[in-house]
Amino acid sequence: MKKMLFLMLFCFCSALVYSQAAAKLTDIISAEKATYGQTCYIAGAARGIISDELSFEEAFQALKAKGYIYSKTAQANDPITMKHIASILSNTWNVQESMMAITTHLPRYQFRQLQAYGVIPGMYTPDYPANGRDMLGVVSRCASEFAGAQE
C-alpha cells in the first residue's frame, strides 16, 4: 500500500514538473520575438548546464555568470537576433570557431561559423530578429550537431 501511494505521489509530482517545462516551451514556440532569457533557458537546459526548473531570467543570469553572454547591456526580456543566438550557442557548446571569432568575440563571426557548420540556414542574416520557432530550430540543430563532441 505504501509503495502504491509513493508511486502515485511520484507520478503526480513528475507530471507537475513536466507540465511546467511544457508550458515554457509553448511560450517560446508562440513568441513573435525570441528573447535572451528564452534562448539561454533552451540552450542551457539542452546542454545540461542549468536546471529546466529555472525561470528565463534565472537561466539568463546563470549563463551570463558563466561568461557565455558577452553583451554588457542585454537583459533577459530583450529581443534577440540570430547573431546573438549563435554567440550563446557557440559558447554553450564550445564550438570550434574561426580565428576571427576567437580574437574579436564578435557575434557576427560566431554566426558565420555556425552557418558554415550548417546549424543556421543560409536564409538568415546576422541581424534577423528571430521568433521562437526560429530559435528552437537553430538550438535543436546545434544540439544534434555538437552533442557528441562534448566531454
PDB file of N, CA and C in Angstrom, residues 16-76:
ATOM      1  N   LEU A  16       3.668  17.448 -12.721  1.00  0.00           N
ATOM      2  CA  LEU A  16       3.719  18.893 -12.481  1.00  0.00           C
ATOM      3  C   LEU A  16       4.995  19.510 -13.042  1.00  0.00           C
ATOM      4  N   VAL A  17       6.122  18.842 -12.835  1.00  0.00           N
ATOM      5  CA  VAL A  17       7.398  19.356 -13.329  1.00  0.00           C
ATOM      6  C   VAL A  17       7.392  19.388 -14.855  1.00  0.00           C
ATOM      7  N   TYR A  18       6.962  18.301 -15.482  1.00  0.00           N
ATOM      8  CA  TYR A  18       6.951  18.253 -16.938  1.00  0.00           C
ATOM      9  C   TYR A  18       5.953  19.225 -17.526  1.00  0.00           C
ATOM     10  N   SER A  19       4.849  19.458 -16.877  1.00  0.00           N
ATOM     11  CA  SER A  19       3.872  20.410 -17.404  1.00  0.00           C
ATOM     12  C   SER A  19       4.410  21.831 -17.320  1.00  0.00           C
ATOM     13  N   GLN A  20       5.217  22.114 -16.297  1.00  0.00           N
ATOM     14  CA  GLN A  20       5.834  23.423 -16.178  1.00  0.00           C
ATOM     15  C   GLN A  20       6.812  23.640 -17.324  1.00  0.00           C
ATOM     16  N   ALA A  21       7.643  22.634 -17.646  1.00  0.00           N
ATOM     17  CA  ALA A  21       8.589  22.741 -18.749  1.00  0.00           C
ATOM     18  C   ALA A  21       7.843  22.838 -20.075  1.00  0.00           C
ATOM     19  N   ALA A  22       6.752  22.112 -20.213  1.00  0.00           N
ATOM     20  CA  ALA A  22       5.957  22.165 -21.442  1.00  0.00           C
ATOM     21  C   ALA A  22       5.322  23.534 -21.620  1.00  0.00           C
ATOM     22  N   ALA A  23       4.903  24.155 -20.529  1.00  0.00           N
ATOM     23  CA  ALA A  23       4.321  25.492 -20.614  1.00  0.00           C
ATOM     24  C   ALA A  23       5.364  26.497 -21.088  1.00  0.00           C
ATOM     25  N   LYS A  24       6.587  26.368 -20.606  1.00  0.00           N
ATOM     26  CA  LYS A  24       7.659  27.266 -21.057  1.00  0.00           C
ATOM     27  C   LYS A  24       7.937  27.064 -22.533  1.00  0.00           C
ATOM     28  N   LEU A  25       7.952  25.815 -22.961  1.00  0.00           N
ATOM     29  CA  LEU A  25       8.195  25.518 -24.367  1.00  0.00           C
ATOM     30  C   LEU A  25       7.076  26.074 -25.239  1.00  0.00           C
ATOM     31  N   THR A  26       5.852  25.992 -24.783  1.00  0.00           N
ATOM     32  CA  THR A  26       4.721  26.562 -25.511  1.00  0.00           C
ATOM     33  C   THR A  26       4.863  28.076 -25.621  1.00  0.00           C
ATOM     34  N   ASP A  27       5.301  28.726 -24.547  1.00  0.00           N
ATOM     35  CA  ASP A  27       5.531  30.173 -24.571  1.00  0.00           C
ATOM     36  C   ASP A  27       6.591  30.534 -25.600  1.00  0.00           C
ATOM     37  N   ILE A  28       7.644  29.735 -25.671  1.00  0.00           N
ATOM     38  CA  ILE A  28       8.730  30.013 -26.606  1.00  0.00           C
ATOM     39  C   ILE A  28       8.258  29.828 -28.043  1.00  0.00           C
ATOM     40  N   ILE A  29       7.560  28.746 -28.312  1.00  0.00           N
ATOM     41  CA  ILE A  29       7.094  28.481 -29.674  1.00  0.00           C
ATOM     42  C   ILE A  29       6.176  29.588 -30.175  1.00  0.00           C
ATOM     43  N   SER A  30       5.331  30.096 -29.311  1.00  0.00           N
ATOM     44  CA  SER A  30       4.369  31.115 -29.723  1.00  0.00           C
ATOM     45  C   SER A  30       4.932  32.538 -29.688  1.00  0.00           C
ATOM     46  N   ALA A  31       6.173  32.714 -29.246  1.00  0.00           N
ATOM     47  CA  ALA A  31       6.754  34.053 -29.148  1.00  0.00           C
ATOM     48  C   ALA A  31       7.027  34.638 -30.529  1.00  0.00           C
ATOM     49  N   GLU A  32       6.556  35.871 -30.748  1.00  0.00           N
ATOM     50  CA  GLU A  32       6.834  36.557 -32.011  1.00  0.00           C
ATOM     51  C   GLU A  32       8.290  36.976 -32.095  1.00  0.00           C
ATOM     52  N   LYS A  33       8.870  37.280 -30.953  1.00  0.00           N
ATOM     53  CA  LYS A  33      10.289  37.630 -30.880  1.00  0.00           C
ATOM     54  C   LYS A  33      10.913  36.845 -29.741  1.00  0.00           C
ATOM     55  N   ALA A  34      11.900  36.037 -30.073  1.00  0.00           N
ATOM     56  CA  ALA A  34      12.613  35.283 -29.044  1.00  0.00           C
ATOM     57  C   ALA A  34      13.429  36.260 -28.205  1.00  0.00           C
ATOM     58  N   THR A  35      13.632  35.919 -26.950  1.00  0.00           N
ATOM     59  CA  THR A  35      14.385  36.786 -26.048  1.00  0.00           C
ATOM     60  C   THR A  35      15.682  36.107 -25.609  1.00  0.00           C
ATOM     61  N   TYR A  36      16.548  36.887 -25.008  1.00  0.00           N
ATOM     62  CA  TYR A  36      17.786  36.344 -24.460  1.00  0.00           C
ATOM     63  C   TYR A  36      17.487  35.282 -23.403  1.00  0.00           C
ATOM     64  N   GLY A  37      16.523  35.552 -22.549  1.00  0.00           N
ATOM     65  CA  GLY A  37      16.178  34.611 -21.483  1.00  0.00           C
ATOM     66  C   GLY A  37      15.686  33.282 -22.017  1.00  0.00           C
ATOM     67  N   GLN A  38      14.826  33.325 -23.031  1.00  0.00           N
ATOM     68  CA  GLN A  38      14.333  32.101 -23.635  1.00  0.00           C
ATOM     69  C   GLN A  38      15.463  31.309 -24.284  1.00  0.00           C
ATOM     70  N   THR A  39      16.336  32.007 -24.997  1.00  0.00           N
ATOM     71  CA  THR A  39      17.463  31.352 -25.654  1.00  0.00           C
ATOM     72  C   THR A  39      18.387  30.716 -24.635  1.00  0.00           C
ATOM     73  N   CYS A  40      18.675  31.436 -23.562  1.00  0.00           N
ATOM     74  CA  CYS A  40      19.545  30.897 -22.511  1.00  0.00           C
ATOM     75  C   CYS A  40      18.908  29.685 -21.842  1.00  0.00           C
ATOM     76  N   TYR A  41      17.610  29.758 -21.610  1.00  0.00           N
ATOM     77  CA  TYR A  41      16.906  28.641 -20.982  1.00  0.00           C
ATOM     78  C   TYR A  41      16.996  27.384 -21.846  1.00  0.00           C
ATOM     79  N   ILE A  42      16.654  27.518 -23.129  1.00  0.00           N
ATOM     80  CA  ILE A  42      16.662  26.357 -24.023  1.00  0.00           C
ATOM     81  C   ILE A  42      18.080  25.831 -24.223  1.00  0.00           C
ATOM     82  N   ALA A  43      19.032  26.714 -24.479  1.00  0.00           N
ATOM     83  CA  ALA A  43      20.416  26.282 -24.718  1.00  0.00           C
ATOM     84  C   ALA A  43      21.008  25.634 -23.463  1.00  0.00           C
ATOM     85  N   GLY A  44      20.814  26.255 -22.323  1.00  0.00           N
ATOM     86  CA  GLY A  44      21.363  25.717 -21.077  1.00  0.00           C
ATOM     87  C   GLY A  44      20.720  24.402 -20.668  1.00  0.00           C
ATOM     88  N   ALA A  45      19.411  24.307 -20.832  1.00  0.00           N
ATOM     89  CA  ALA A  45      18.722  23.065 -20.480  1.00  0.00           C
ATOM     90  C   ALA A  45      19.088  21.953 -21.457  1.00  0.00           C
ATOM     91  N   ALA A  46      19.186  22.279 -22.747  1.00  0.00           N
ATOM     92  CA  ALA A  46      19.557  21.263 -23.742  1.00  0.00           C
ATOM     93  C   ALA A  46      20.979  20.767 -23.523  1.00  0.00           C
ATOM     94  N   ARG A  47      21.860  21.648 -23.113  1.00  0.00           N
ATOM     95  CA  ARG A  47      23.260  21.284 -22.864  1.00  0.00           C
ATOM     96  C   ARG A  47      23.435  20.602 -21.505  1.00  0.00           C
ATOM     97  N   GLY A  48      22.450  20.797 -20.618  1.00  0.00           N
ATOM     98  CA  GLY A  48      22.508  20.169 -19.305  1.00  0.00           C
ATOM     99  C   GLY A  48      23.299  20.951 -18.276  1.00  0.00           C
ATOM    100  N   ILE A  49      23.491  22.246 -18.518  1.00  0.00           N
ATOM    101  CA  ILE A  49      24.271  23.047 -17.569  1.00  0.00           C
ATOM    102  C   ILE A  49      23.394  23.854 -16.620  1.00  0.00           C
ATOM    103  N   ILE A  50      22.083  23.882 -16.890  1.00  0.00           N
ATOM    104  CA  ILE A  50      21.146  24.507 -15.957  1.00  0.00           C
ATOM    105  C   ILE A  50      19.946  23.582 -15.779  1.00  0.00           C
ATOM    106  N   SER A  51      19.235  23.783 -14.718  1.00  0.00           N
ATOM    107  CA  SER A  51      18.026  23.005 -14.447  1.00  0.00           C
ATOM    108  C   SER A  51      16.874  23.539 -15.291  1.00  0.00           C
ATOM    109  N   ASP A  52      16.009  22.657 -15.751  1.00  0.00           N
ATOM    110  CA  ASP A  52      14.867  23.112 -16.529  1.00  0.00           C
ATOM    111  C   ASP A  52      13.772  23.702 -15.642  1.00  0.00           C
ATOM    112  N   GLU A  53      14.014  23.766 -14.356  1.00  0.00           N
ATOM    113  CA  GLU A  53      13.067  24.381 -13.432  1.00  0.00           C
ATOM    114  C   GLU A  53      13.312  25.880 -13.262  1.00  0.00           C
ATOM    115  N   LEU A  54      14.422  26.398 -13.821  1.00  0.00           N
ATOM    116  CA  LEU A  54      14.734  27.814 -13.688  1.00  0.00           C
ATOM    117  C   LEU A  54      13.804  28.652 -14.553  1.00  0.00           C
ATOM    118  N   SER A  55      13.647  29.908 -14.163  1.00  0.00           N
ATOM    119  CA  SER A  55      12.895  30.848 -14.996  1.00  0.00           C
ATOM    120  C   SER A  55      13.808  31.347 -16.112  1.00  0.00           C
ATOM    121  N   PHE A  56      13.237  32.062 -17.073  1.00  0.00           N
ATOM    122  CA  PHE A  56      14.044  32.611 -18.153  1.00  0.00           C
ATOM    123  C   PHE A  56      15.079  33.593 -17.611  1.00  0.00           C
ATOM    124  N   GLU A  57      14.679  34.400 -16.656  1.00  0.00           N
ATOM    125  CA  GLU A  57      15.594  35.371 -16.033  1.00  0.00           C
ATOM    126  C   GLU A  57      16.743  34.655 -15.318  1.00  0.00           C
ATOM    127  N   GLU A  58      16.437  33.615 -14.570  1.00  0.00           N
ATOM    128  CA  GLU A  58      17.466  32.864 -13.842  1.00  0.00           C
ATOM    129  C   GLU A  58      18.410  32.153 -14.812  1.00  0.00           C
ATOM    130  N   ALA A  59      17.874  31.639 -15.909  1.00  0.00           N
ATOM    131  CA  ALA A  59      18.716  30.980 -16.916  1.00  0.00           C
ATOM    132  C   ALA A  59      19.650  31.997 -17.561  1.00  0.00           C
ATOM    133  N   PHE A  60      19.128  33.181 -17.851  1.00  0.00           N
ATOM    134  CA  PHE A  60      19.949  34.253 -18.419  1.00  0.00           C
ATOM    135  C   PHE A  60      21.082  34.622 -17.463  1.00  0.00           C
ATOM    136  N   GLN A  61      20.748  34.811 -16.195  1.00  0.00           N
ATOM    137  CA  GLN A  61      21.773  35.175 -15.206  1.00  0.00           C
ATOM    138  C   GLN A  61      22.810  34.067 -15.037  1.00  0.00           C
ATOM    139  N   ALA A  62      22.377  32.809 -15.083  1.00  0.00           N
ATOM    140  CA  ALA A  62      23.312  31.684 -14.933  1.00  0.00           C
ATOM    141  C   ALA A  62      24.304  31.631 -16.090  1.00  0.00           C
ATOM    142  N   LEU A  63      23.821  31.807 -17.317  1.00  0.00           N
ATOM    143  CA  LEU A  63      24.727  31.770 -18.467  1.00  0.00           C
ATOM    144  C   LEU A  63      25.606  33.011 -18.535  1.00  0.00           C
ATOM    145  N   LYS A  64      25.072  34.138 -18.086  1.00  0.00           N
ATOM    146  CA  LYS A  64      25.885  35.360 -18.045  1.00  0.00           C
ATOM    147  C   LYS A  64      27.007  35.210 -17.008  1.00  0.00           C
ATOM    148  N   ALA A  65      26.695  34.582 -15.878  1.00  0.00           N
ATOM    149  CA  ALA A  65      27.711  34.364 -14.837  1.00  0.00           C
ATOM    150  C   ALA A  65      28.812  33.416 -15.327  1.00  0.00           C
ATOM    151  N   LYS A  66      28.454  32.480 -16.208  1.00  0.00           N
ATOM    152  CA  LYS A  66      29.444  31.557 -16.765  1.00  0.00           C
ATOM    153  C   LYS A  66      30.271  32.203 -17.874  1.00  0.00           C
ATOM    154  N   GLY A  67      29.916  33.418 -18.295  1.00  0.00           N
ATOM    155  CA  GLY A  67      30.650  34.116 -19.340  1.00  0.00           C
ATOM    156  C   GLY A  67      30.209  33.766 -20.746  1.00  0.00           C
ATOM    157  N   TYR A  68      29.020  33.189 -20.905  1.00  0.00           N
ATOM    158  CA  TYR A  68      28.542  32.791 -22.226  1.00  0.00           C
ATOM    159  C   TYR A  68      27.867  33.931 -22.979  1.00  0.00           C
ATOM    160  N   ILE A  69      27.586  35.036 -22.299  1.00  0.00           N
ATOM    161  CA  ILE A  69      26.951  36.191 -22.930  1.00  0.00           C
ATOM    162  C   ILE A  69      27.919  37.356 -22.821  1.00  0.00           C
ATOM    163  N   TYR A  70      28.366  37.831 -23.982  1.00  0.00           N
ATOM    164  CA  TYR A  70      29.362  38.906 -23.997  1.00  0.00           C
ATOM    165  C   TYR A  70      28.750  40.289 -23.835  1.00  0.00           C
ATOM    166  N   SER A  71      27.490  40.463 -24.199  1.00  0.00           N
ATOM    167  CA  SER A  71      26.852  41.774 -24.149  1.00  0.00           C
ATOM    168  C   SER A  71      26.733  42.263 -22.709  1.00  0.00           C
ATOM    169  N   LYS A  72      27.133  43.493 -22.492  1.00  0.00           N
ATOM    170  CA  LYS A  72      27.038  44.089 -21.160  1.00  0.00           C
ATOM    171  C   LYS A  72      25.664  44.728 -20.938  1.00  0.00           C
ATOM    172  N   THR A  73      24.942  45.029 -22.011  1.00  0.00           N
ATOM    173  CA  THR A  73      23.671  45.742 -21.889  1.00  0.00           C
ATOM    174  C   THR A  73      22.453  44.845 -22.063  1.00  0.00           C
ATOM    175  N   ALA A  74      22.632  43.613 -22.498  1.00  0.00           N
ATOM    176  CA  ALA A  74      21.489  42.719 -22.754  1.00  0.00           C
ATOM    177  C   ALA A  74      20.767  42.386 -21.455  1.00  0.00           C
ATOM    178  N   GLN A  75      19.456  42.289 -21.567  1.00  0.00           N
ATOM    179  CA  GLN A  75      18.600  41.888 -20.457  1.00  0.00           C
ATOM    180  C   GLN A  75      17.819  40.645 -20.888  1.00  0.00           C
ATOM    181  N   ALA A  76      17.310  39.902 -19.946  1.00  0.00           N
ATOM    182  CA  ALA A  76      16.627  38.639 -20.239  1.00  0.00           C
ATOM    183  C   ALA A  76      15.415  38.819 -21.145  1.00  0.00           C
TER     184      ALA A  76
END
